[in-house]
CSV table of C-alpha atoms in Angstrom, one decimal:
chain,number,residue,atom,x,y,z
G,240,MET,CA,4.9,-27.4,24.7
G,241,LYS,CA,5.4,-29.6,21.7
G,242,LEU,CA,2.9,-28.5,18.9
G,243,LEU,CA,2.4,-30.3,15.8
G,244,ARG,CA,0.2,-30.6,12.8
G,245,ILE,CA,-1.6,-33.9,11.9
G,246,GLY,CA,-3.6,-34.8,8.7
G,247,ALA,CA,-3.2,-35.2,4.8
G,248,LYS,CA,-1.1,-32.4,3.1
G,249,GLY,CA,-3.2,-29.2,3.1
G,250,GLN,CA,-5.7,-30.7,5.6
G,251,GLU,CA,-3.5,-30.7,8.8
G,252,ARG,CA,-5.1,-29.9,12.2
G,253,PRO,CA,-3.3,-28.7,15.4
G,254,ALA,CA,-2.3,-31.1,18.0
G,255,LEU,CA,-0.2,-31.1,21.2
G,256,LEU,CA,2.0,-33.9,22.3
G,257,ASP,CA,1.3,-34.5,26.0
G,258,GLY,CA,3.7,-35.7,28.8
G,259,GLU,CA,3.0,-39.4,28.2
G,260,GLY,CA,3.5,-39.1,24.2
G,261,ARG,CA,0.0,-39.1,23.3
G,262,LEU,CA,-1.6,-36.7,20.8
G,263,ARG,CA,-4.1,-34.3,22.0
G,264,ASP,CA,-6.5,-32.3,19.5
G,265,LEU,CA,-6.1,-28.6,19.7
G,266,SER,CA,-8.7,-28.0,17.1
G,267,ALA,CA,-11.3,-26.4,19.5
G,268,HIS,CA,-8.8,-23.9,20.5
G,269,ILE,CA,-6.8,-22.8,17.5
G,270,PRO,CA,-7.6,-23.4,13.9
G,271,ASP,CA,-3.8,-24.4,12.9
G,272,VAL,CA,-0.4,-23.9,14.1
G,273,THR,CA,0.6,-21.0,12.1
G,274,GLY,CA,2.1,-17.3,12.6
G,275,ALA,CA,-1.4,-16.2,13.6
G,276,THR,CA,-1.5,-18.7,16.5
G,277,ILE,CA,2.0,-18.8,17.8
G,278,GLY,CA,2.2,-15.5,19.3
G,279,PRO,CA,3.1,-14.9,23.0
G,280,GLU,CA,-0.5,-14.5,24.0
G,281,SER,CA,-1.8,-17.2,22.1
G,282,LEU,CA,0.9,-19.7,23.4
G,283,ALA,CA,0.4,-18.5,27.0
G,284,ARG,CA,-3.5,-19.6,26.5
G,285,LEU,CA,-2.4,-22.9,25.1
G,286,ARG,CA,0.0,-23.4,28.0
G,287,ALA,CA,-2.9,-22.8,30.5
G,288,LEU,CA,-5.0,-25.7,29.2
G,289,ASP,CA,-4.8,-29.0,30.9
G,290,PRO,CA,-3.6,-31.5,28.3
G,291,ALA,CA,-5.8,-34.1,29.9
G,292,SER,CA,-8.9,-32.2,29.1
G,293,LEU,CA,-8.0,-32.3,25.3
G,294,PRO,CA,-9.4,-35.2,23.2
G,295,VAL,CA,-6.8,-38.0,22.4
G,296,ILE,CA,-6.1,-38.4,18.8
G,297,GLU,CA,-6.1,-42.2,18.2
G,298,GLY,CA,-4.5,-44.2,15.5
G,299,GLU,CA,-1.7,-43.7,12.8
G,300,HIS,CA,-1.8,-40.1,11.2
G,301,ARG,CA,0.6,-38.2,8.7
G,302,VAL,CA,2.5,-35.5,10.6
G,303,GLY,CA,2.7,-32.4,8.6
G,304,ALA,CA,5.4,-29.6,8.8
G,305,CYS,CA,5.0,-28.3,12.3
G,306,VAL,CA,4.2,-24.8,11.2
G,307,GLY,CA,1.9,-24.1,8.4
G,308,ASN,CA,1.5,-21.1,6.2
G,309,VAL,CA,5.2,-20.1,6.3
G,310,GLY,CA,6.0,-16.8,4.8
G,311,LYS,CA,9.7,-16.8,4.5
G,312,LEU,CA,12.2,-19.8,4.9
G,313,ILE,CA,15.6,-18.2,5.5
G,314,CYS,CA,19.0,-20.1,5.5
G,315,THR,CA,22.2,-19.4,7.3
G,316,GLY,CA,25.1,-20.8,5.2
G,317,LEU,CA,28.5,-22.0,6.6
G,318,ASN,CA,27.6,-21.5,10.2
G,319,TYR,CA,29.7,-24.0,11.5
G,320,ALA,CA,33.4,-23.5,11.1
G,321,ASP,CA,34.3,-27.2,10.5
G,322,HIS,CA,31.5,-27.5,7.7
G,323,ALA,CA,33.0,-24.3,6.1
G,324,ALA,CA,36.2,-26.1,6.0
G,325,GLU,CA,34.9,-29.4,4.7
G,326,SER,CA,33.2,-27.5,1.9
G,327,ASN,CA,36.3,-25.8,1.2
G,328,MET,CA,34.8,-22.3,1.5
G,329,PRO,CA,35.9,-19.5,3.6
G,330,LEU,CA,34.5,-18.7,7.2
G,331,PRO,CA,31.9,-15.9,6.7
G,332,THR,CA,32.6,-12.6,8.6
G,333,GLU,CA,28.7,-12.0,8.8
G,334,PRO,CA,26.0,-14.4,8.6
G,335,LEU,CA,25.7,-15.8,4.9
G,336,LEU,CA,21.9,-15.6,4.1
G,337,PHE,CA,20.0,-17.3,1.3
G,338,MET,CA,16.4,-18.6,1.0
G,339,LYS,CA,14.7,-21.8,0.1
G,340,ALA,CA,11.3,-21.8,-1.6
G,341,THR,CA,8.4,-22.2,0.9
G,342,SER,CA,7.1,-24.9,-1.7
G,343,ALA,CA,9.9,-27.1,-0.6
G,344,ILE,CA,8.4,-27.4,3.0
G,345,CYS,CA,7.0,-30.8,3.8
G,346,GLY,CA,6.2,-33.2,6.8
G,347,PRO,CA,9.1,-34.6,8.8
G,348,TYR,CA,8.3,-38.3,7.4
G,349,ASP,CA,7.4,-37.4,3.8
G,350,ASP,CA,9.5,-39.0,1.0
G,351,VAL,CA,12.1,-36.9,-0.9
G,352,THR,CA,11.9,-37.1,-4.6
G,353,ARG,CA,15.1,-36.8,-6.5
G,354,PRO,CA,14.9,-34.0,-9.1
G,355,PRO,CA,15.4,-34.8,-12.7
G,356,GLY,CA,19.2,-34.9,-13.4
G,357,ALA,CA,20.3,-34.7,-10.0
G,358,GLU,CA,23.6,-36.4,-9.4
G,359,LYS,CA,24.7,-35.0,-6.1
G,360,LEU,CA,21.7,-35.1,-3.7
G,361,ASP,CA,22.9,-34.2,-0.1
G,362,TRP,CA,21.7,-34.1,3.5
G,363,GLU,CA,21.9,-31.2,6.3
G,364,VAL,CA,20.4,-31.5,9.7
G,365,GLU,CA,20.0,-28.2,11.1
G,366,LEU,CA,18.3,-26.2,14.0
G,367,ALA,CA,15.4,-24.0,12.8
G,368,ILE,CA,14.1,-21.1,14.7
G,369,VAL,CA,10.4,-20.2,14.3
G,370,ILE,CA,9.4,-16.6,14.8
G,371,GLY,CA,6.5,-15.8,17.1
G,372,SER,CA,6.4,-11.9,17.1
G,373,ARG,CA,7.4,-9.4,14.4
G,374,ALA,CA,11.1,-8.6,14.6
G,375,LYS,CA,12.6,-5.5,12.8
G,376,HIS,CA,15.9,-3.9,13.8
G,377,VAL,CA,16.0,-5.9,17.0
G,378,ARG,CA,19.1,-5.9,19.3
G,379,GLU,CA,20.8,-9.2,19.9
G,380,ALA,CA,19.9,-9.0,23.6
G,381,ASP,CA,16.3,-8.8,22.7
G,382,ALA,CA,16.2,-11.3,19.7
G,383,LEU,CA,15.1,-14.4,21.5
G,384,LYS,CA,11.8,-12.6,22.7
G,385,HIS,CA,10.7,-12.7,19.2
G,386,VAL,CA,11.1,-16.6,18.9
G,387,ALA,CA,8.2,-18.8,19.5
G,388,GLY,CA,10.1,-22.0,19.4
G,389,TYR,CA,12.5,-24.5,17.6
G,390,CYS,CA,12.2,-27.5,15.3
G,391,VAL,CA,14.4,-29.7,13.3
G,392,ILE,CA,15.0,-29.2,9.6
G,393,ASN,CA,16.7,-31.1,7.0
G,394,ASP,CA,18.2,-28.6,4.4
G,395,VAL,CA,18.1,-31.3,1.7
G,396,SER,CA,20.5,-29.8,-1.3
G,397,GLU,CA,21.2,-30.9,-4.8
G,398,ARG,CA,24.9,-29.9,-5.3
G,399,THR,CA,24.8,-30.0,-9.0
G,400,TYR,CA,22.2,-27.4,-9.1
G,401,GLN,CA,23.6,-25.4,-6.3
G,402,LEU,CA,27.4,-25.3,-7.3
G,403,ASP,CA,27.7,-26.4,-11.0
G,404,ARG,CA,24.9,-24.5,-12.5
G,405,GLY,CA,25.7,-20.9,-12.0
G,406,GLY,CA,26.4,-21.0,-8.4
G,407,GLN,CA,22.9,-20.1,-7.2
G,408,TRP,CA,22.4,-21.9,-3.8
G,409,MET,CA,18.5,-21.3,-3.8
G,410,LYS,CA,17.9,-23.4,-7.1
G,411,GLY,CA,19.9,-26.2,-5.3
G,412,LYS,CA,17.9,-26.2,-2.2
G,413,SER,CA,14.1,-25.5,-3.4
G,414,TYR,CA,12.9,-28.7,-5.0
G,415,ASP,CA,9.5,-30.1,-3.6
G,416,ASN,CA,10.2,-31.7,-0.2
G,417,PHE,CA,13.7,-30.2,0.2
G,418,ALA,CA,12.6,-28.9,3.6
G,419,PRO,CA,11.2,-31.4,5.8
G,420,ILE,CA,10.2,-29.5,9.1
G,421,GLY,CA,9.4,-31.2,12.5
G,422,PRO,CA,8.1,-33.4,13.8
G,423,TRP,CA,7.3,-30.8,16.6
G,424,LEU,CA,7.4,-26.9,17.4
G,425,VAL,CA,9.0,-27.0,20.6
G,426,THR,CA,8.3,-23.6,22.5
G,427,THR,CA,10.9,-21.7,24.2
G,428,ASP,CA,9.9,-22.7,27.7
G,429,GLU,CA,11.1,-26.0,27.0
G,430,ILE,CA,14.4,-24.9,24.9
G,431,THR,CA,16.0,-22.4,26.9
G,432,GLN,CA,19.5,-22.9,25.6
G,433,PRO,CA,19.2,-23.3,21.9
G,434,ASN,CA,23.1,-23.1,21.4
G,435,GLU,CA,23.7,-26.3,23.6
G,436,LEU,CA,21.7,-29.0,21.8
G,437,ASP,CA,23.2,-32.2,20.2
G,438,MET,CA,22.4,-32.9,16.7
G,439,TRP,CA,22.8,-35.9,14.4
G,440,LEU,CA,21.9,-37.4,11.1
G,441,LYS,CA,22.2,-41.0,9.9
G,442,VAL,CA,21.8,-42.4,6.2
G,443,ASP,CA,20.7,-46.1,6.3
G,444,ASP,CA,21.8,-46.1,10.1
G,445,VAL,CA,25.3,-44.9,9.3
G,446,VAL,CA,25.9,-41.7,11.3
G,447,ARG,CA,27.2,-39.1,9.0
G,448,GLN,CA,26.7,-35.9,11.2
G,449,ASN,CA,27.1,-35.5,15.0
G,450,GLY,CA,27.5,-32.1,16.3
G,451,ASN,CA,26.2,-29.5,18.6
G,452,THR,CA,24.7,-26.2,18.3
G,453,ARG,CA,27.3,-24.6,20.6
G,454,THR,CA,29.7,-24.7,17.6
G,455,MET,CA,27.7,-22.3,15.7
G,456,VAL,CA,29.8,-19.3,14.3
G,457,PHE,CA,26.8,-17.2,14.8
G,458,SER,CA,24.4,-17.7,17.8
G,459,VAL,CA,20.7,-18.1,17.4
G,460,ALA,CA,20.3,-14.7,19.0
G,461,LYS,CA,22.8,-13.1,16.8
G,462,VAL,CA,21.1,-14.7,13.7
G,463,VAL,CA,17.7,-13.4,14.5
G,464,SER,CA,19.1,-9.9,15.3
G,465,TYR,CA,21.1,-9.8,12.0
G,466,ILE,CA,18.4,-10.9,9.7
G,467,SER,CA,16.1,-8.4,11.3
G,468,GLN,CA,18.4,-5.5,10.0
G,469,PHE,CA,17.6,-6.5,6.3
G,470,MET,CA,14.1,-7.6,6.5
G,471,THR,CA,11.1,-7.7,8.8
G,472,LEU,CA,10.7,-11.1,10.4
G,473,GLU,CA,6.9,-12.1,10.7
G,474,PRO,CA,5.4,-14.6,12.9
G,475,GLY,CA,5.6,-18.0,11.4
G,476,ASP,CA,8.8,-17.2,9.5
G,477,VAL,CA,11.4,-20.1,9.6
G,478,ILE,CA,15.2,-19.6,9.9
G,479,ALA,CA,17.4,-22.6,9.3
G,480,THR,CA,20.7,-22.1,11.3
G,481,GLY,CA,23.4,-24.0,9.3
G,482,THR,CA,24.8,-27.5,9.5
G,483,PRO,CA,27.5,-29.3,11.4
G,484,PRO,CA,30.2,-31.1,9.4
G,485,GLY,CA,29.4,-34.6,8.0
G,486,VAL,CA,27.4,-33.8,4.7
G,487,GLY,CA,28.1,-35.9,1.7
G,488,MET,CA,30.0,-33.2,-0.2
G,489,GLY,CA,32.6,-33.2,2.4
G,490,ILE,CA,33.3,-36.9,2.9
G,491,LYS,CA,37.1,-37.8,2.0
G,492,PRO,CA,38.6,-39.0,-0.1
G,493,GLU,CA,35.4,-38.9,-2.3
G,494,PRO,CA,32.1,-37.3,-1.7
G,495,VAL,CA,29.2,-39.6,-0.9
G,496,TYR,CA,25.7,-38.7,-2.1
G,497,LEU,CA,22.2,-40.2,-1.7
G,498,LYS,CA,21.0,-43.0,-3.7
G,499,ASP,CA,17.4,-44.0,-4.5
G,500,GLY,CA,15.9,-46.0,-1.7
G,501,GLN,CA,18.2,-44.8,1.0
G,502,VAL,CA,16.7,-43.4,4.5
G,503,MET,CA,17.8,-40.3,6.3
G,504,ARG,CA,17.2,-40.0,9.9
G,505,ALA,CA,17.7,-36.6,11.6
G,506,GLY,CA,17.3,-35.6,15.3
G,507,ILE,CA,18.1,-32.7,17.6
G,508,GLN,CA,18.2,-33.1,21.4
G,509,GLY,CA,14.7,-32.0,22.8
G,510,LEU,CA,13.1,-31.5,19.4
G,511,GLY,CA,12.5,-35.1,18.2
G,512,GLU,CA,13.5,-37.1,15.1
G,513,GLN,CA,12.4,-37.1,11.5
G,514,CYS,CA,13.0,-39.6,8.7
G,515,GLN,CA,12.7,-39.6,4.9
G,516,ARG,CA,13.1,-42.1,2.1
G,517,VAL,CA,14.6,-40.9,-1.3
G,518,LEU,CA,12.5,-41.8,-4.2
G,519,PRO,CA,13.8,-41.8,-7.8
G,520,SER,CA,13.0,-38.9,-10.2
G,521,GLN,CA,9.3,-38.8,-11.3
G,522,VAL,CA,10.0,-36.8,-14.2
């Protein structure tokens, strides 16, 4: 299934994308797409519905983040060997973890506003894992049983904040709208091989990233299992799994960073495409 959330920020309602690309209203069946409604039993009930029996949502609507009320937004850094190389950073021997503030989460087509003083605004297309059932000390062999589905995330990053002001990644990655998620939460019955997905990102129609999740250093199952050893993963938590090469920071001979007015388009095979315009600082 492809689940999404439609409506103004803070007023989103749940929807399903049917096989013909039409939006179907799920409001009569679940109040929202959140950790409370994406557990195995709830998803099984939704799968049993006939999409044709659901009301069609007509017209143009804002698409919100594909999962609401996210408790934790956990990121895996340097999880592609060639991205680590372009960043001039050593390849981690264990998954490198950091957090983004959940207040950075926004819809897949919402604008990204430049933070005040930002000089090195960068892009990172990533596969995101959405947890469907509580995971604590899970084995790698069992890890995918705890996943509800997957989506696209753009790990927007301000490298000046991240690297030049004390080396704290979280403050370079947590500004408002630095985590566009969606458009769809695609359930695991449709994405059976999460480590076999093509992914790409363009800036003003110039391809900057072109990779595949098969080149991850640590697989999706490994990442979920590993994180669950250090914290309990709850339904609705989101994990960003790292980015392939091609970020602005790594472009040779000189880095290339986002300018006001530029447009990022990012997509992953089977998970849809998102798009954001960069706006100047509002401060």
